[in-house]
Coordinates of C-alpha atoms in Angstrom, one line a residue:
M1 CA -16.1 -111.8 26.5
A2 CA -16.9 -115.5 26.0
A3 CA -19.8 -115.4 23.6
H4 CA -19.5 -117.0 20.2
F5 CA -20.3 -115.1 17.0
G6 CA -22.0 -116.7 14.0
R7 CA -21.1 -116.0 10.4
L8 CA -22.8 -112.6 10.1
R9 CA -22.5 -109.9 7.5
K10 CA -22.6 -106.1 7.9
G11 CA -25.9 -105.0 9.3
A12 CA -26.7 -108.4 10.9
T13 CA -27.2 -108.5 14.7
T14 CA -27.2 -111.0 17.4
T15 CA -27.5 -110.8 21.1
A16 CA -23.7 -111.2 21.4
V17 CA -22.9 -108.5 18.9
A18 CA -25.4 -106.2 20.6
A19 CA -23.7 -106.8 23.9
V20 CA -20.3 -105.9 22.4
A21 CA -21.8 -102.8 20.9
V22 CA -23.2 -101.6 24.2
A23 CA -19.8 -102.2 25.9
A24 CA -18.0 -100.4 23.1
L25 CA -20.3 -97.4 23.3
S26 CA -20.2 -97.3 27.0
A27 CA -16.4 -97.2 26.8
S28 CA -16.3 -94.6 24.1
Q29 CA -18.6 -92.3 26.0
A30 CA -17.1 -92.8 29.4
P31 CA -15.3 -89.9 31.3
G32 CA -11.7 -89.6 30.3
V33 CA -12.3 -90.7 26.6
T34 CA -11.2 -87.8 24.4
T35 CA -10.4 -87.2 20.8
D36 CA -6.9 -88.1 19.6
D37 CA -4.9 -87.9 16.4
L38 CA -7.2 -86.6 13.6
G39 CA -10.2 -86.7 15.9
R40 CA -10.2 -90.4 17.0
Q41 CA -11.3 -91.3 20.4
A42 CA -8.5 -92.2 22.9
A43 CA -8.7 -93.1 26.6
G44 CA -6.7 -91.4 29.2
A45 CA -5.3 -88.5 27.2
A46 CA -5.2 -85.3 29.1
Q47 CA -6.8 -83.1 26.4
P48 CA -10.2 -81.7 25.6
S49 CA -12.7 -83.6 23.6
G50 CA -13.7 -82.4 20.2
D51 CA -15.7 -83.1 17.1
A52 CA -14.4 -86.1 15.3
N53 CA -15.6 -84.7 12.0
T54 CA -13.8 -81.4 12.2
G55 CA -11.5 -80.7 9.3
G56 CA -11.0 -82.6 6.1
A57 CA -8.8 -85.5 7.2
G58 CA -9.8 -89.0 8.1
G59 CA -9.1 -90.5 11.5
G60 CA -6.3 -92.2 13.3
A61 CA -4.2 -94.9 11.9
T62 CA -6.3 -95.9 8.9
G63 CA -8.1 -92.7 8.0
D64 CA -11.3 -94.7 8.7
S65 CA -10.7 -96.7 5.5
P66 CA -12.9 -99.7 4.6
Y67 CA -12.2 -103.0 6.3
Y68 CA -13.3 -106.6 6.0
T69 CA -16.6 -107.3 7.8
D70 CA -16.5 -111.1 7.8
L71 CA -17.0 -112.5 11.4
P72 CA -15.5 -115.7 12.7
P73 CA -17.6 -118.8 12.3
L74 CA -19.3 -120.7 15.0
K75 CA -17.2 -123.8 15.8
S76 CA -18.4 -126.6 13.5
P77 CA -17.6 -130.3 13.8
N78 CA -17.5 -130.6 10.1
P79 CA -16.0 -127.5 8.6
S80 CA -16.1 -127.3 4.9
P81 CA -14.8 -124.9 2.2
S82 CA -17.1 -122.7 0.3
A83 CA -16.6 -120.4 -2.7
S84 CA -17.0 -116.7 -2.8
P85 CA -20.0 -115.9 -5.0
T86 CA -18.2 -113.0 -6.7
T87 CA -14.5 -114.0 -6.9
G88 CA -14.7 -117.8 -7.0
T89 CA -11.9 -117.8 -4.4
T90 CA -12.1 -120.7 -1.9
V91 CA -13.1 -119.3 1.5
S92 CA -12.8 -121.9 4.3
V93 CA -14.9 -121.9 7.4
G94 CA -14.7 -123.5 10.7
E95 CA -11.3 -124.4 12.1
A96 CA -9.5 -123.3 8.9
E97 CA -10.3 -119.7 10.0
A98 CA -8.0 -120.2 13.0
G99 CA -5.0 -120.7 10.7
I100 CA -2.6 -117.7 10.5
P101 CA 0.2 -117.6 7.9
A102 CA 3.5 -118.5 9.5
T103 CA 5.4 -115.2 8.8
V104 CA 2.4 -113.1 9.7
L105 CA 1.9 -115.0 13.0
D106 CA 5.6 -114.6 13.8
A107 CA 5.4 -110.8 13.2
Y108 CA 2.4 -110.5 15.7
K109 CA 4.2 -112.5 18.4
K110 CA 7.5 -110.6 17.9
A111 CA 5.6 -107.3 18.2
E112 CA 4.0 -108.5 21.5
A113 CA 7.4 -109.5 22.9
E114 CA 8.9 -106.1 22.0
L115 CA 6.0 -104.2 23.6
R116 CA 6.2 -106.4 26.7
A117 CA 9.7 -105.2 27.2
S118 CA 9.4 -101.5 26.2
K119 CA 5.8 -100.9 27.5
P120 CA 5.0 -103.7 30.0
G121 CA 2.1 -101.8 31.4
C122 CA 0.3 -101.9 28.1
N123 CA -0.4 -105.7 28.2
L124 CA -0.8 -106.0 24.5
P125 CA -1.9 -109.4 23.4
W126 CA -0.7 -110.6 20.0
Q127 CA -4.2 -111.8 19.3
L128 CA -5.4 -108.2 19.1
L129 CA -2.8 -107.5 16.3
A130 CA -4.1 -110.7 14.6
A131 CA -7.7 -109.5 14.9
I132 CA -6.8 -106.1 13.4
G133 CA -4.7 -107.7 10.7
K134 CA -7.6 -109.9 9.8
V135 CA -10.1 -107.1 9.3
E136 CA -7.6 -104.7 7.7
S137 CA -6.0 -107.0 5.1
G138 CA -7.1 -110.6 5.6
Q139 CA -3.7 -111.3 7.3
A140 CA -1.7 -109.7 4.4
R141 CA -3.9 -111.4 1.8
G142 CA -3.6 -114.8 3.3
G143 CA 0.1 -114.4 4.0
R144 CA 1.4 -113.4 0.5
V145 CA 4.7 -112.2 1.9
D146 CA 8.3 -113.0 1.3
A147 CA 10.8 -114.4 3.8
S148 CA 11.5 -110.9 5.2
G149 CA 7.7 -110.3 5.7
T150 CA 7.2 -107.8 2.8
T151 CA 4.1 -108.3 0.7
Y152 CA 4.7 -109.4 -2.9
S153 CA 2.8 -106.3 -4.0
P154 CA 1.6 -103.2 -2.1
I155 CA -1.7 -103.5 -0.3
L156 CA -3.6 -100.3 -0.9
G157 CA -7.0 -99.1 0.2
P158 CA -9.2 -96.9 -2.0
K159 CA -8.4 -93.3 -2.7
L160 CA -9.5 -91.2 0.2
D161 CA -11.1 -88.6 -2.1
G162 CA -14.2 -87.9 -0.2
N163 CA -16.3 -90.1 -2.5
G164 CA -17.8 -92.4 0.1
F165 CA -14.7 -92.2 2.2
A166 CA -12.8 -89.6 4.2
L167 CA -11.2 -86.8 2.2
I168 CA -7.5 -86.8 2.7
A169 CA -5.4 -84.9 0.1
D170 CA -2.0 -86.3 -0.6
T171 CA 0.5 -85.9 2.3
D172 CA 3.4 -88.0 1.0
H173 CA 3.8 -87.0 -2.7
G174 CA 2.9 -90.7 -3.4
A175 CA 5.9 -92.0 -1.6
Y176 CA 4.0 -94.7 0.3
D177 CA 0.8 -95.2 -1.7
G178 CA 1.9 -94.2 -5.2
D179 CA -0.9 -91.6 -5.4
P180 CA 0.2 -87.9 -5.7
A181 CA -3.4 -86.6 -5.4
Y182 CA -5.0 -88.4 -2.5
D183 CA -3.8 -90.6 0.3
R184 CA -4.6 -94.3 0.6
A185 CA -4.2 -96.7 3.5
V186 CA -1.1 -98.8 3.0
G187 CA 0.1 -102.3 4.0
P188 CA -1.2 -105.2 6.0
M189 CA -2.2 -103.0 8.9
Q190 CA -3.6 -100.2 6.6
F191 CA -1.8 -97.1 7.9
I192 CA -2.4 -93.8 6.1
P193 CA 0.8 -92.1 5.0
S194 CA 0.6 -89.2 7.4
T195 CA 0.3 -91.5 10.3
W196 CA 3.0 -93.9 9.2
E197 CA 5.4 -91.0 8.8
W198 CA 5.6 -90.7 12.6
A199 CA 4.2 -94.0 13.8
G200 CA 6.2 -96.3 11.6
R201 CA 8.6 -98.8 13.2
D202 CA 11.4 -101.1 12.0
G203 CA 10.2 -104.5 13.2
N204 CA 12.6 -106.8 11.3
G205 CA 15.8 -104.9 11.9
D206 CA 16.6 -104.1 8.2
G207 CA 17.0 -100.4 8.9
K208 CA 13.8 -99.4 7.0
K209 CA 10.3 -98.6 8.1
D210 CA 8.1 -100.2 5.4
P211 CA 4.3 -100.1 5.8
N212 CA 4.1 -103.1 3.5
N213 CA 6.3 -105.2 5.7
V214 CA 4.3 -107.2 8.2
Y215 CA 7.0 -107.0 10.9
D216 CA 7.2 -103.2 10.6
A217 CA 3.5 -102.8 10.4
A218 CA 2.7 -105.1 13.3
L219 CA 5.1 -103.3 15.6
A220 CA 3.9 -99.9 14.6
A221 CA 0.3 -101.0 15.2
G222 CA 1.3 -102.3 18.7
H223 CA 2.9 -99.0 19.6
Y224 CA -0.1 -97.1 18.2
L225 CA -2.5 -99.1 20.3
C226 CA -0.3 -98.7 23.5
R227 CA -0.3 -94.9 23.3
F228 CA -1.3 -92.7 26.3
D229 CA -0.1 -95.3 28.8
R230 CA -3.1 -97.5 28.0
D231 CA -3.5 -100.8 29.8
L232 CA -5.2 -103.1 27.2
S233 CA -6.1 -105.6 29.9
V234 CA -8.7 -103.1 30.9
Q235 CA -11.6 -103.6 28.5
S236 CA -12.7 -99.9 28.3
Q237 CA -9.1 -98.9 27.4
M238 CA -8.8 -101.7 24.8
N239 CA -12.1 -100.5 23.2
A240 CA -10.8 -96.9 23.1
A241 CA -7.5 -98.1 21.5
I242 CA -9.4 -100.0 18.8
L243 CA -11.7 -97.0 18.1
N244 CA -8.6 -94.9 18.0
Y245 CA -7.4 -97.2 15.2
N246 CA -10.7 -97.0 13.1
N247 CA -13.5 -94.9 14.6
S248 CA -16.4 -97.2 14.0
T249 CA -18.5 -99.2 16.4
E250 CA -19.0 -101.9 13.8
Y251 CA -15.2 -102.0 13.4
L252 CA -14.9 -102.4 17.1
N253 CA -17.4 -105.2 17.2
T254 CA -15.7 -107.0 14.3
V255 CA -12.2 -106.8 15.9
L256 CA -13.4 -107.9 19.3
S257 CA -15.1 -111.0 17.8
W258 CA -11.9 -112.0 16.0
L259 CA -9.9 -111.3 19.2
E260 CA -12.1 -113.7 21.1
Y261 CA -11.9 -116.3 18.4
Y262 CA -8.1 -116.2 18.2
R263 CA -7.8 -116.4 22.0
K264 CA -9.6 -119.8 21.9
G265 CA -6.8 -121.2 19.8
T266 CA -4.9 -120.7 16.6
H267 CA -2.5 -122.6 14.5
E268 CA 0.2 -121.8 12.0
V269 CA -0.4 -122.4 8.3
P270 CA 2.1 -122.0 5.4
D271 CA 2.5 -118.5 3.9
G272 CA 0.1 -117.8 1.1
T273 CA -2.5 -120.4 2.3
G274 CA -4.5 -118.3 4.8
T275 CA -8.2 -117.9 4.3
L276 CA -9.5 -114.8 2.6
P277 CA -12.4 -112.6 3.7
S278 CA -14.9 -111.7 1.1
H279 CA -17.0 -108.9 2.5
S280 CA -16.0 -105.2 2.9
S281 CA -17.5 -102.3 4.9
N282 CA -17.7 -100.2 1.8
S283 CA -19.8 -102.6 -0.3
D284 CA -22.7 -105.0 -0.3
P285 CA -22.0 -108.6 0.8
G286 CA -20.0 -110.3 -1.8
A287 CA -18.2 -107.2 -3.1
S288 CA -14.5 -107.1 -3.5
P289 CA -12.6 -106.2 -0.3
S290 CA -11.0 -102.9 0.1
P291 CA -7.2 -103.5 0.2
T292 CA -6.0 -103.8 -3.4
T293 CA -2.9 -103.7 -5.5
P294 CA -2.4 -100.5 -7.5
A295 CA -4.6 -100.5 -10.5
T296 CA -6.5 -98.0 -12.7
P297 CA -10.0 -99.4 -13.2
S298 CA -11.5 -98.9 -16.6
T299 CA -14.6 -96.6 -16.7
P300 CA -17.7 -98.6 -17.8
S301 CA -19.4 -97.1 -20.8
T302 CA -22.8 -95.7 -20.3
P303 CA -25.4 -98.0 -22.0
S304 CA -27.3 -96.4 -24.8
A305 CA -31.0 -96.0 -24.5
P306 CA -33.1 -98.5 -26.5
S307 CA -34.0 -97.4 -29.9
T308 CA -37.6 -96.9 -31.0
P309 CA -38.7 -98.7 -34.3
K310 CA -40.0 -96.5 -37.0
Q311 CA -43.6 -96.7 -38.0
G312 CA -44.1 -99.3 -40.8
G313 CA -40.5 -100.4 -41.2
G314 CA -37.2 -101.6 -39.7
G315 CA -34.3 -99.5 -38.5
S316 CA -34.3 -97.2 -35.5
T317 CA -34.6 -93.6 -34.5
S318 CA -33.4 -91.6 -31.5
P319 CA -35.2 -92.5 -28.2
T320 CA -38.5 -90.8 -27.6
P321 CA -37.7 -87.6 -25.6
K322 CA -38.9 -87.6 -22.0
P323 CA -40.8 -84.7 -20.6
P324 CA -38.5 -82.2 -18.8
T325 CA -37.9 -83.0 -15.2
P326 CA -38.6 -80.0 -12.9
S327 CA -35.2 -78.7 -11.6
S328 CA -34.4 -79.2 -8.0
P329 CA -33.4 -76.2 -5.9
A330 CA -29.7 -75.8 -5.7
P331 CA -28.4 -77.2 -2.4
S332 CA -27.3 -74.7 0.2
P333 CA -23.5 -74.3 0.3
T334 CA -21.9 -76.3 3.1
P335 CA -20.5 -73.9 5.8
P336 CA -16.8 -74.2 6.3
T337 CA -15.5 -76.2 9.2
P338 CA -13.5 -74.5 11.9
T339 CA -10.3 -76.1 10.5
Q340 CA -11.0 -74.6 7.1
T341 CA -11.3 -71.1 8.6
V342 CA -8.0 -71.2 10.5
D343 CA -5.6 -68.5 9.2
H344 CA -2.7 -69.0 11.6
L345 CA -1.5 -70.2 15.0
E346 CA -0.5 -67.8 17.7
D347 CA 1.5 -68.5 20.8
A348 CA -0.7 -68.7 24.0
N349 CA 1.8 -67.4 26.6
T350 CA 4.1 -70.4 26.5
G351 CA 6.9 -69.8 29.0
K352 CA 10.6 -70.8 28.8
L353 CA 11.0 -74.5 28.2
T354 CA 13.8 -75.7 30.4
A355 CA 14.2 -78.9 32.4
T356 CA 16.9 -80.9 34.1
A357 CA 17.6 -84.3 32.5
G358 CA 15.1 -86.9 33.7
S359 CA 12.6 -84.4 35.0
A360 CA 9.3 -82.9 33.7
F361 CA 9.3 -79.5 32.2
G362 CA 7.4 -77.0 34.3
T363 CA 5.9 -75.2 31.3
K364 CA 3.6 -76.6 28.6
V365 CA 3.5 -75.5 25.0
A366 CA 0.2 -73.7 24.3
V367 CA -1.1 -72.3 21.0
R368 CA -4.2 -70.6 19.8
A369 CA -5.9 -71.3 16.5
E370 CA -7.1 -68.0 15.0
S371 CA -9.1 -66.7 12.0
K372 CA -8.0 -63.8 9.8
A373 CA -9.8 -61.6 12.2
S374 CA -7.7 -63.0 15.1
K375 CA -10.7 -64.8 16.6
G376 CA -10.1 -68.0 18.5
L377 CA -11.5 -71.1 16.8
A378 CA -12.7 -74.1 18.8
K379 CA -12.7 -77.7 17.6
V380 CA -9.5 -77.4 15.6
R381 CA -7.0 -80.3 15.8
V382 CA -3.5 -79.2 16.6
R383 CA -0.6 -81.6 16.3
F384 CA 2.5 -81.2 18.5
T385 CA 5.6 -82.9 17.3
I386 CA 9.0 -83.3 19.1
I387 CA 11.8 -82.7 16.5
G388 CA 15.6 -83.1 17.0
D389 CA 18.2 -85.4 18.5
T390 CA 16.5 -85.9 21.8
D391 CA 15.0 -88.6 23.9
A392 CA 12.5 -86.2 25.5
T393 CA 8.8 -87.2 25.1
F394 CA 5.4 -86.1 26.0
T395 CA 3.8 -87.7 29.0
G396 CA 3.0 -91.2 28.0
G397 CA 6.3 -91.7 26.1
E398 CA 5.2 -90.5 22.7
S399 CA 6.8 -87.9 20.4
V400 CA 3.6 -86.8 18.8
A401 CA 0.4 -85.6 20.5
T402 CA -2.8 -84.2 18.9
V403 CA -5.1 -81.9 20.9
V404 CA -8.4 -80.3 20.0
T405 CA -8.7 -76.6 20.7
G406 CA -11.2 -75.5 23.4
S407 CA -13.8 -72.8 23.3
A408 CA -11.2 -70.0 23.3
G409 CA -9.3 -71.6 20.5
T410 CA -6.4 -72.7 22.7
A411 CA -4.7 -76.1 22.6
T412 CA -2.2 -77.1 25.2
A413 CA 0.3 -79.9 24.6
P414 CA 0.8 -82.7 27.2
A415 CA 3.7 -82.1 29.6
L416 CA 7.1 -82.6 28.2
V417 CA 9.4 -85.1 30.0
A418 CA 13.2 -84.7 29.6
G419 CA 15.3 -87.7 28.8
E420 CA 19.0 -88.2 29.5
K421 CA 20.2 -86.3 26.4
T422 CA 21.1 -82.7 27.1
G423 CA 20.9 -79.8 24.7
D424 CA 18.2 -78.2 22.6
F425 CA 15.3 -79.7 20.6
T426 CA 12.2 -78.3 18.9
V427 CA 8.4 -78.7 19.6
R428 CA 6.4 -77.9 16.5
A429 CA 2.7 -77.0 16.5
T430 CA 0.7 -77.5 13.2
V431 CA -2.9 -77.5 12.3
V432 CA -4.1 -81.0 11.2
G433 CA -5.9 -81.0 7.8
R434 CA -4.5 -77.6 6.6
V435 CA -1.2 -76.6 4.9
L436 CA -0.3 -73.7 7.1
G437 CA 2.9 -72.5 8.7
G438 CA 3.4 -73.9 12.2
L439 CA 5.0 -72.6 15.4
D440 CA 8.4 -73.8 16.6
Y441 CA 9.4 -73.8 20.3
T442 CA 12.9 -74.4 21.5
A443 CA 13.2 -76.6 24.6
T444 CA 16.4 -77.1 26.5
V445 CA 17.5 -80.1 28.7
T446 CA 20.2 -79.2 31.2
P447 CA 22.5 -81.7 32.9
R448 CA 21.6 -83.1 36.3
Q449 CA 23.2 -81.1 39.2
A450 CA 24.5 -81.5 42.6
D451 CA 25.3 -78.7 45.1
T452 CA 26.8 -80.8 47.9
L453 CA 29.4 -83.6 48.1
T454 CA 30.3 -85.6 51.3
R455 CA 32.3 -88.6 52.0
T456 CA 30.4 -91.7 53.1
S457 CA 33.2 -92.6 55.6
D458 CA 35.5 -90.6 57.9
T459 CA 38.3 -93.2 57.8
A460 CA 41.7 -91.5 57.1
L461 CA 43.1 -92.3 53.7
T462 CA 46.7 -93.4 54.2
C463 CA 49.3 -95.4 52.3
V464 CA 53.0 -96.3 52.3
P465 CA 55.3 -95.2 49.4
G466 CA 54.9 -97.5 46.5
G467 CA 51.8 -99.2 47.9
E468 CA 48.1 -98.9 47.4
F469 CA 45.4 -97.3 49.6
A470 CA 43.4 -99.8 51.5
D471 CA 40.1 -97.8 51.3
Q472 CA 38.5 -96.4 48.1
V473 CA 37.1 -92.9 48.1
E474 CA 33.3 -93.0 48.2
L475 CA 31.2 -89.9 48.0
K476 CA 27.5 -89.0 48.0
A477 CA 25.9 -86.1 46.0
T478 CA 22.8 -84.2 46.9
Y479 CA 20.9 -81.3 45.3
K480 CA 18.9 -79.0 47.6
G481 CA 19.0 -81.8 50.2
A482 CA 17.7 -84.5 47.8
V483 CA 19.7 -87.4 46.4
A484 CA 21.4 -86.3 43.1
G485 CA 21.6 -89.4 41.0
K486 CA 23.2 -89.6 37.5
V487 CA 25.2 -86.4 38.0
A488 CA 28.4 -86.0 36.0
A489 CA 31.6 -85.6 38.0
T490 CA 35.4 -85.2 37.5
A491 CA 38.2 -86.2 40.0
T492 CA 41.7 -84.7 39.8
L493 CA 44.8 -85.1 42.0
I494 CA 45.8 -81.5 42.3
K495 CA 49.0 -79.7 43.3
S496 CA 47.6 -77.7 46.2
A497 CA 44.5 -76.0 47.6
D498 CA 45.4 -72.9 45.7
D499 CA 46.6 -74.7 42.5
A500 CA 44.0 -76.9 40.9
T501 CA 46.3 -78.1 38.1
E502 CA 47.0 -81.8 37.9
N503 CA 49.9 -83.0 40.1
D504 CA 52.9 -84.8 38.6
K505 CA 53.8 -86.8 41.7
G506 CA 52.1 -88.6 44.6
P507 CA 49.0 -90.8 44.5
Y508 CA 47.5 -91.8 41.2
F509 CA 44.9 -94.0 39.5
K510 CA 45.5 -96.6 36.8
D511 CA 43.7 -96.7 33.4
A512 CA 42.5 -99.9 31.7
D513 CA 46.1 -100.6 30.5
G514 CA 47.6 -100.1 33.9
K515 CA 49.1 -96.7 33.1
T516 CA 49.3 -93.9 35.6
I517 CA 46.6 -91.2 35.4
R518 CA 45.7 -88.4 37.8
T519 CA 42.4 -87.1 36.3
L520 CA 39.2 -89.1 35.9
T521 CA 36.5 -87.7 33.6
D522 CA 33.1 -89.1 32.6
L523 CA 32.2 -90.1 36.2
T524 CA 28.6 -90.4 37.1
T525 CA 26.8 -90.8 40.5
D526 CA 24.5 -93.8 40.7
A527 CA 20.7 -93.6 41.3
D528 CA 21.4 -93.1 45.0
G529 CA 23.8 -90.3 44.4
V530 CA 26.8 -92.4 45.3
L531 CA 30.2 -92.1 43.5
K532 CA 32.8 -94.7 44.3
L533 CA 36.2 -93.9 42.8
P534 CA 38.7 -96.5 41.5
K535 CA 41.5 -97.8 43.7
L536 CA 44.4 -95.3 44.4
Y537 CA 48.1 -96.1 44.4
A538 CA 51.2 -94.2 45.7
D539 CA 54.6 -93.6 44.1
D540 CA 57.7 -93.0 46.1
A541 CA 56.8 -89.4 47.1
T542 CA 55.7 -88.8 50.7
G543 CA 53.5 -86.2 52.3
T544 CA 49.9 -85.0 52.2
F545 CA 48.2 -84.8 48.8
L546 CA 44.9 -83.5 47.7
L547 CA 42.1 -85.1 45.6
R548 CA 39.5 -82.7 44.3
V549 CA 36.1 -83.9 43.0
N550 CA 33.7 -81.5 41.0
T551 CA 30.2 -82.1 39.8
T552 CA 27.8 -80.4 37.4
G553 CA 26.0 -77.8 39.4
G554 CA 29.0 -76.6 41.4
A555 CA 29.5 -79.2 44.2
V556 CA 33.2 -79.5 45.1
L557 CA 34.9 -81.7 47.7
T558 CA 38.7 -81.9 48.5
V559 CA 39.9 -85.0 50.1
E560 CA 43.3 -85.4 51.9
L561 CA 45.6 -88.4 51.0
K562 CA 48.6 -89.1 53.2
V563 CA 51.6 -91.1 52.1
A564 CA 54.1 -91.9 54.8
A565 CA 56.6 -94.7 55.6
A566 CA 55.4 -97.3 58.0
A567 CA 56.3 -96.7 61.6
S568 CA 59.2 -98.8 62.9

């Protein structure tokens, strides 16, 4: 997208902006675009679409909070500063807009580097983080951050109390936003507390996940945009990711215009000297922007009605009463949303959740949202969360997935993929936007297995007393005929075929200190199923000795080792 955008305000249109809008709408309505966390649109998620307005919570990362609507300027040969008509703050135009505060810029680039390593297929450009940071908080209020990247004071959006915004009752007891009644978007990237709780990241390595730290917030935003295996080099998937962040076509257009502007060139400016936007999506042009520090605004007093002079003298009397206004008919009560009528979640025939390490689970978690009358309810958002000490994830690498119930009221979680950690963990299903008991499912990851072990060579293993074996023992493991990689194994020099206890004479291995050992534990086959044992040595005993190797899954192989004096 190479078009320039002029300095336009909310509601203004140009051919370029219209083109972006068409592209955005095309992407958002394309096949494969579905509703995600709290009803936001997301590309590529294998889940049914649903009503973005279902339930009482706002959407995605920000809860659809207000954002700055200022667009980048057309390039001007003579940029000059101007003053905001309401705040008097100097707002530079032209090339000054390309300046990004040093610490904020560093946070964006570090987040891009981390995502390039952890999710290379996402192709996240740091300029996209910069564009979102611009419209969400004006680059952390022009870079008002300390050396560690933490804002000098919290950046808070307005109360999401349903008064012109989404209605999101408190989810964090005020821990992040200081508000025990309603949630607010928090920090330079404006995450709502319920999203930060699972999406937060530690971007500066201080052991904390702070939404008001630009390193933490930028990395969290990067991971959030890269969900569902998105490739952000594909325009439709980038559009879906941005809409997933804040579900507004105008928001999409604004972010894309800043992305294009930053791609043409940026430069670093000192912290605290960045340019400040002056227009917000929740106000008329010139109004104060949405991210604020905590404050309790005073309530303006209601002006009194003008008094009416008395006949023939000074002073005043009460205002002349107005004729009564005909009363309007009471509005019809708003029918409850499907989310508000959910009474409980029921299991929807979820089978046993078991998988071998590194493989996909054959069963998916499925639940049904029901009313008090046990009727299935459609268009209810259900959140599935992986809990416990595990590296298992849903398809796409995430530990949280939100799915909208279908016509029968059923929501099915994405497929689970086991990691390398074995043992049990929990998958919890809850209704988004309601405080209801959830359903917990126990999932088990079992160790990788092998059922067959063979030597990769048929060379006899021989040695002279006091010498070392010329060949190392190398084995290959398979399971049901397929290569069995990363399978745990144990090797022991045993007394006899009928006595598997450790031998006290004959061949031996050496540990790291050169000491004699005859049992090796914590062995693992490589990705090709191959296990190569350390070098073997012989003491003075002669004869035929046995080495037995066992793997998880029951594979056993006994190898003969012969120690004899050299022939004269």
